[in-house]
Coordinates of C-alpha atoms and ligand atoms in Angstrom, one line a residue:
M48 CA 19.5 14.0 4.6
D49 CA 22.1 11.1 5.4
E50 CA 24.0 12.8 7.9
E51 CA 20.8 13.7 9.9
F52 CA 19.8 9.9 10.2
T53 CA 23.4 8.6 11.3
K54 CA 22.9 10.7 14.3
I55 CA 20.0 8.4 15.2
N56 CA 20.6 6.3 18.2
I57 CA 19.8 2.7 17.6
M58 CA 19.0 0.6 20.6
Q59 CA 19.7 -3.1 20.3
V60 CA 17.1 -5.4 21.5
D61 CA 16.9 -9.3 21.1
N62 CA 13.0 -9.2 21.6
L63 CA 9.8 -7.4 21.0
I64 CA 9.2 -7.3 24.8
D65 CA 12.4 -5.5 25.7
F66 CA 11.8 -3.5 22.8
S67 CA 8.3 -2.4 24.1
K68 CA 9.9 -1.4 27.3
L69 CA 12.3 0.7 25.7
T70 CA 10.6 2.4 22.8
N71 CA 9.2 5.9 23.1
G72 CA 6.3 4.8 20.9
K73 CA 3.6 2.4 21.8
L74 CA 3.7 -1.6 21.5
I75 CA 1.2 -3.4 22.3
F76 CA 0.6 -7.3 22.3
D77 CA -2.6 -9.4 21.3
Y78 CA -4.1 -6.2 19.7
D79 CA -7.7 -6.5 18.3
L80 CA -7.6 -5.1 15.0
K81 CA -11.5 -4.7 14.4
K82 CA -11.3 -1.2 15.4
T83 CA -8.5 -0.2 12.9
N84 CA -10.7 -0.7 9.6
W85 CA -13.5 0.7 7.6
F86 CA -15.0 -3.0 7.6
N87 CA -14.6 -3.4 11.5
I88 CA -13.8 -7.0 10.8
G89 CA -10.6 -9.1 11.9
G90 CA -8.9 -10.7 14.8
K91 CA -5.8 -9.8 16.8
T92 CA -2.3 -9.0 15.8
K93 CA 0.7 -10.5 17.4
A94 CA 1.9 -7.0 18.1
F95 CA 0.6 -3.4 17.1
F96 CA 3.4 -0.9 16.8
K97 CA 2.8 2.9 16.6
P98 CA 6.2 4.8 16.6
E99 CA 6.7 7.9 18.1
N100 CA 8.9 9.4 15.4
L101 CA 11.2 8.3 12.7
E102 CA 13.9 7.2 15.0
D103 CA 11.7 4.7 16.6
L104 CA 10.8 3.3 13.4
I105 CA 14.1 2.8 12.2
S106 CA 15.2 1.4 15.5
F107 CA 12.5 -0.9 15.1
L108 CA 13.3 -2.0 11.4
K109 CA 17.0 -2.2 12.3
N110 CA 16.0 -5.0 15.2
F111 CA 13.1 -6.6 13.7
G112 CA 13.0 -5.7 10.0
N113 CA 13.9 -9.0 8.7
K114 CA 12.6 -11.2 11.6
E115 CA 9.1 -10.1 12.2
K116 CA 6.3 -10.4 9.5
I117 CA 5.1 -6.5 9.0
F118 CA 1.9 -5.0 8.0
I119 CA 1.6 -1.3 7.5
L120 CA -1.6 0.2 8.3
G121 CA -2.7 3.4 6.9
V122 CA -6.5 4.2 7.9
G123 CA -7.8 0.7 6.9
S124 CA -10.0 1.6 4.2
N125 CA -8.8 -0.6 1.6
I126 CA -8.1 -3.9 3.6
L127 CA -10.1 -7.0 4.8
I128 CA -8.4 -8.6 7.8
K129 CA -8.8 -12.4 8.6
D130 CA -10.8 -13.5 11.6
Q131 CA -7.4 -15.0 13.0
G132 CA -5.8 -11.8 12.8
F133 CA -2.5 -11.3 11.7
D134 CA 0.8 -13.5 13.3
G135 CA 3.2 -10.5 13.0
V136 CA 3.3 -6.9 13.9
V137 CA 1.2 -4.3 12.5
I138 CA 2.7 -0.9 12.3
K139 CA 0.8 2.4 12.1
L140 CA 2.3 5.7 11.7
G141 CA 0.8 8.3 13.9
K142 CA 0.9 12.0 14.1
N143 CA 4.4 12.8 14.0
F144 CA 4.1 11.2 10.1
S145 CA 1.3 13.6 9.3
N146 CA 3.1 16.8 8.7
I147 CA 2.2 18.9 5.7
S148 CA 3.8 21.8 4.1
L149 CA 4.3 24.0 1.2
L150 CA 7.4 24.0 -0.8
P151 CA 8.0 26.5 -3.9
N152 CA 6.5 25.9 -7.2
K153 CA 3.0 24.7 -5.8
T154 CA 4.6 21.6 -4.5
I155 CA 3.2 20.0 -1.2
I156 CA 5.1 17.6 0.9
A157 CA 2.6 15.4 3.3
G158 CA 3.5 12.9 5.8
S159 CA 2.3 9.4 4.8
A160 CA -0.1 9.0 7.9
T161 CA -1.6 12.7 6.6
T162 CA -5.5 11.9 5.3
D163 CA -6.0 12.7 1.7
K164 CA -9.0 14.8 2.5
K165 CA -6.3 16.9 4.5
V166 CA -4.0 17.3 1.6
A167 CA -7.0 18.5 -0.6
E168 CA -7.8 21.0 2.0
F169 CA -4.3 22.3 2.6
A170 CA -4.1 22.5 -1.4
C171 CA -7.4 24.3 -1.4
E172 CA -6.1 27.2 1.4
N173 CA -3.0 27.7 -0.7
D174 CA -4.5 28.3 -4.2
I175 CA -3.2 25.0 -5.6
G176 CA -5.5 22.7 -8.0
G177 CA -5.2 19.3 -9.3
L178 CA -5.5 17.5 -6.1
E179 CA -9.2 18.1 -5.5
F180 CA -9.8 14.4 -6.2
L181 CA -8.1 13.6 -3.1
S182 CA -11.0 15.0 -1.1
C183 CA -13.1 12.0 -2.2
I184 CA -10.7 9.2 -1.2
P185 CA -11.0 8.1 2.4
G186 CA -7.5 7.1 2.7
S187 CA -4.1 8.1 3.9
V188 CA -1.1 9.4 1.7
G189 CA 0.7 6.0 2.6
G190 CA -2.3 4.2 1.3
G191 CA -3.0 6.3 -1.5
V192 CA 0.9 5.9 -2.8
R193 CA 0.6 2.0 -2.5
M194 CA -2.8 1.9 -4.3
N195 CA -2.1 4.5 -6.9
S196 CA -5.8 5.5 -5.7
G197 CA -7.9 7.6 -7.5
C198 CA -11.1 8.9 -8.9
F199 CA -12.8 11.6 -11.4
E200 CA -10.0 10.5 -14.0
T201 CA -7.2 11.4 -11.6
E202 CA -4.5 9.4 -9.8
F203 CA -1.9 9.7 -7.4
K204 CA 0.4 9.1 -10.4
D205 CA -0.6 12.3 -11.9
I206 CA 0.6 14.7 -8.9
L207 CA 3.1 12.4 -7.5
L208 CA 6.7 13.9 -7.6
S209 CA 8.4 11.8 -5.3
V210 CA 8.1 9.1 -2.5
Q211 CA 10.3 8.9 0.6
A212 CA 10.5 5.5 2.1
L213 CA 12.6 3.1 4.4
D214 CA 13.3 -0.1 3.6
R215 CA 13.0 -3.3 6.0
S216 CA 16.7 -2.5 6.8
G217 CA 15.6 0.9 8.2
K218 CA 17.6 2.5 5.1
V219 CA 15.9 5.8 3.9
L220 CA 15.1 6.1 0.1
T221 CA 14.1 9.0 -1.8
I222 CA 12.0 7.7 -5.3
P223 CA 11.3 9.8 -8.0
S224 CA 8.0 9.3 -9.4
S225 CA 9.1 9.1 -12.8
S226 CA 10.9 5.9 -11.6
I227 CA 8.0 4.1 -10.7
K228 CA 5.5 2.1 -13.1
F229 CA 1.8 2.7 -12.6
G230 CA -1.4 0.7 -13.4
Y231 CA -4.4 0.7 -12.4
R232 CA -4.7 0.8 -8.7
K233 CA -0.8 -0.5 -8.6
N234 CA 2.5 0.2 -9.1
D235 CA 5.8 -1.7 -8.8
L236 CA 7.3 -0.1 -5.9
P237 CA 8.3 -3.1 -3.6
R238 CA 6.0 -4.5 -1.1
D239 CA 8.1 -4.2 1.9
L240 CA 8.8 -0.6 1.7
I241 CA 7.3 2.1 4.4
F242 CA 6.2 5.1 2.8
L243 CA 7.1 8.2 5.1
S244 CA 6.0 11.1 3.0
A245 CA 5.0 11.8 -0.8
S246 CA 5.2 15.2 -2.6
F247 CA 2.7 16.3 -4.9
K248 CA 3.0 18.8 -7.6
G249 CA -0.2 21.4 -8.5
K250 CA -1.3 24.4 -10.1
F251 CA -2.1 27.9 -9.6
K252 CA -5.9 27.7 -8.9
K253 CA -8.1 30.2 -7.2
K254 CA -9.0 28.8 -3.7
D255 CA -12.7 29.6 -4.3
L256 CA -12.7 27.6 -7.7
V257 CA -10.5 24.7 -5.8
E258 CA -13.7 24.8 -3.1
R259 CA -16.2 24.7 -5.9
D260 CA -14.9 21.8 -7.8
I261 CA -14.5 19.7 -4.7
K262 CA -18.0 20.4 -3.6
I263 CA -19.0 19.3 -7.0
F264 CA -16.8 16.0 -6.5
K265 CA -18.2 15.4 -3.1
K266 CA -21.8 15.7 -4.5
K267 CA -21.3 13.3 -7.3
K268 CA -19.3 10.6 -5.0
D269 CA -22.1 11.0 -2.3
N270 CA -25.0 10.2 -4.9
A271 CA -23.1 7.3 -6.1
Q272 CA -21.8 5.5 -3.4
P273 CA -23.2 4.5 0.3
T274 CA -21.9 6.7 3.0
Q275 CA -21.2 6.1 6.8
V276 CA -21.3 2.3 6.0
K277 CA -18.7 -0.2 7.2
T278 CA -17.5 -1.1 3.7
G279 CA -13.9 -1.0 1.8
G280 CA -15.0 0.9 -0.9
S281 CA -14.7 -0.9 -4.5
T282 CA -14.4 -4.7 -4.0
F283 CA -13.3 -5.4 -7.5
K284 CA -10.9 -3.3 -9.7
N285 CA -12.3 -1.5 -12.8
P286 CA -11.9 -1.1 -15.6
I287 CA -12.2 -4.7 -17.2
K288 CA -10.5 -5.2 -20.6
Q289 CA -13.3 -7.6 -22.2
T290 CA -16.2 -5.0 -21.6
N291 CA -17.2 -1.2 -21.4
K292 CA -19.4 -2.5 -18.7
K293 CA -18.4 -1.3 -15.1
V294 CA -17.9 -4.2 -12.5
W295 CA -21.0 -2.8 -10.7
E296 CA -23.1 -3.5 -13.7
L297 CA -21.7 -7.1 -14.1
I298 CA -22.4 -7.6 -10.5
K299 CA -25.8 -5.9 -10.8
S300 CA -26.9 -8.2 -13.6
S301 CA -25.1 -11.4 -12.4
V302 CA -25.9 -11.5 -8.5
P303 CA -29.6 -11.5 -6.9
K304 CA -30.0 -8.4 -5.0
N305 CA -30.4 -9.4 -1.9
T306 CA -27.6 -11.9 -1.6
T307 CA -26.2 -11.8 2.1
F308 CA -23.7 -14.2 4.0
G309 CA -24.1 -13.6 7.5
G310 CA -23.8 -9.9 8.3
A311 CA -22.3 -9.5 5.0
M312 CA -24.2 -7.9 2.0
I313 CA -24.1 -6.0 -1.3
S314 CA -24.9 -2.1 -0.9
D315 CA -28.2 -0.9 -2.2
K316 CA -26.5 1.9 -3.8
H317 CA -23.7 0.5 -5.4
S318 CA -23.1 -3.1 -6.1
N319 CA -19.2 -3.2 -5.9
F320 CA -19.6 -1.9 -2.2
F321 CA -19.9 -4.4 0.1
V322 CA -21.0 -4.1 3.4
N323 CA -20.8 -5.3 7.0
K324 CA -24.3 -4.6 8.4
N325 CA -24.6 -6.7 11.1
K326 CA -21.5 -7.8 12.9
A327 CA -20.2 -9.8 9.8
T328 CA -17.1 -12.1 10.1
F329 CA -14.3 -12.5 7.5
D330 CA -15.8 -15.8 6.5
D331 CA -18.9 -14.0 5.9
M332 CA -17.4 -11.4 3.7
K333 CA -15.4 -14.0 1.9
K334 CA -18.1 -16.0 1.1
L335 CA -20.0 -13.1 -0.4
I336 CA -17.0 -12.1 -2.6
D337 CA -16.3 -15.5 -3.8
F338 CA -20.4 -16.1 -4.4
V339 CA -20.0 -12.7 -6.6
K340 CA -16.7 -13.8 -8.2
K341 CA -18.3 -17.2 -9.5
N342 CA -21.6 -15.8 -10.5
V343 CA -20.0 -13.0 -12.6
K344 CA -17.6 -15.5 -14.2
E345 CA -20.8 -18.0 -15.0
K346 CA -23.0 -15.2 -16.5
T347 CA -20.4 -13.3 -18.4
G348 CA -17.4 -15.2 -18.7
I349 CA -15.1 -12.4 -17.1
D350 CA -12.8 -12.8 -14.3
L351 CA -12.8 -10.1 -11.5
D352 CA -10.0 -8.9 -9.6
L353 CA -10.0 -7.9 -6.0
E354 CA -9.2 -4.5 -5.4
I355 CA -9.4 -4.4 -1.4
E356 CA -6.6 -6.3 0.2
I357 CA -7.1 -9.4 2.4
V358 CA -4.6 -9.4 5.6
G359 CA -3.5 -12.1 7.5
Ligands
FAD251 C1 -16.2 4.7 1.4 C2 -14.9 4.3 0.4 C3 -14.7 5.0 -0.8 C4 -13.5 5.0 -1.5 N1 -13.3 5.5 -2.7 C5 -12.5 5.2 -3.2 C6 -12.0 6.1 -4.3 O1 -12.7 6.8 -4.9 N2 -11.0 5.8 -5.0 C7 -9.9 4.8 -4.5 O2 -9.0 4.7 -5.4 N3 -10.3 4.2 -3.5 C8 -11.5 4.5 -2.9 N4 -11.6 3.8 -1.4 C9 -10.1 2.9 -1.2 C10 -9.7 3.3 -0.1 O3 -9.6 4.5 0.3 C11 -8.1 3.9 -0.8 O4 -7.3 2.4 -1.5 C12 -7.1 4.6 -0.1 O5 -5.8 5.1 -0.6 C13 -6.1 3.5 0.8 O6 -5.8 4.2 2.0 P1 -5.6 3.6 3.6 O7 -4.6 4.6 4.2 O8 -6.7 3.4 4.0 O9 -4.7 2.3 3.3 P2 -5.1 0.8 4.3 O10 -6.1 0.3 3.8 O11 -4.8 1.1 5.6 O12 -3.7 0.0 3.3 C14 -3.9 -0.4 1.9 C15 -2.6 -0.6 1.2 O13 -1.9 0.4 1.4 C16 -0.1 0.1 2.5 N5 0.1 1.2 3.1 C17 -0.8 2.0 3.8 N6 0.1 3.1 4.5 C18 1.5 2.8 4.0 C19 2.6 3.4 4.3 N7 3.0 4.5 5.1 N8 3.8 2.4 3.7 C20 3.6 1.6 3.2 N9 2.3 0.8 2.7 C21 1.4 1.5 3.1 C22 -0.8 -1.1 3.3 O14 0.1 -1.8 4.0 C23 -2.1 -1.7 2.4 O15 -1.3 -2.7 1.5 C24 -12.4 3.9 -0.8 C25 -12.5 3.4 0.2 C26 -14.0 3.4 0.9 C27 -14.1 2.8 2.4

């Protein structure tokens, strides 16, 4: 592996403009981030970089990894971007980071830009069970590793074998899952790592049974949560130590149902899902978040923790 990376031809450049002329990827200045996330909220980023391949990404990091503020974007299903945008470079990994392959012993390796849904479908095609829950998470492998995403009592940590990542100097690391400490929607992996791929362990399960269980999960999820709306999923984290109640129950009993700030509102179907109903700005959404947090604290004494990540 190391040998492969020593062959990489690193260009030396002083500034982003020169880099944008030489890279095989796309580097766009003043890029509007609104369309890059599920909320459809947010301003511009100084630069948006879509590396064509690993060489491009390493080249960028060797030149700017320690100079520029960097945010790695998955498919933007767990982020809320500020209206003033991001004063740095947003990196989005594209199709060359979304390969998926089968390894021996029911192991799957997937590039970090692969959608969770695609990994679930691939497992299904190959008679592999244990990854069905991924069909219910609308994110990417990279976002799922960062968040330790999960549903129906299974999380990334339960299927993850190892993660391949780049540090800010462009060095490739392979991290076994056994060395990572996981918690609810978090882990102790350094914040500045860029995940390249992850390998997952599954177990033999016939395709028709996997298909059946995926359908059951999807149905349950569609019944409980809104679909086809501009949202970031669960706004606040479950579970809460002080109570057996779920966050949605606390919100439902503490906040008037029709609370809105500008175009930001609470979903009718699930009180922990906030929705951009009508051209909401970051400020609208943040006011709603703060209002809900304050009301839940006043009525129940419980401090809610954000699950969605604010960027900018
Ligand atoms: C309708 C809806 C339903 C949802 N349901 C669930 C659910 O059931 N369970 C659940 O856990 N979540 C759920 N979510 C939240 C979200 O889908 C997950 O957190 C998902 O894993 C985020 O992935 P993403 O690619 O969208 O990441 P993003 O939102 O783009 O980013 C999230 C974080 O991951 C980091 N990141 C992304 N890619 C990389 C990478 N390659 N390297 C390093 N860091 C990276 C980002 O920098 C950021 O910190 C839901 C969201 C929505 C909108």
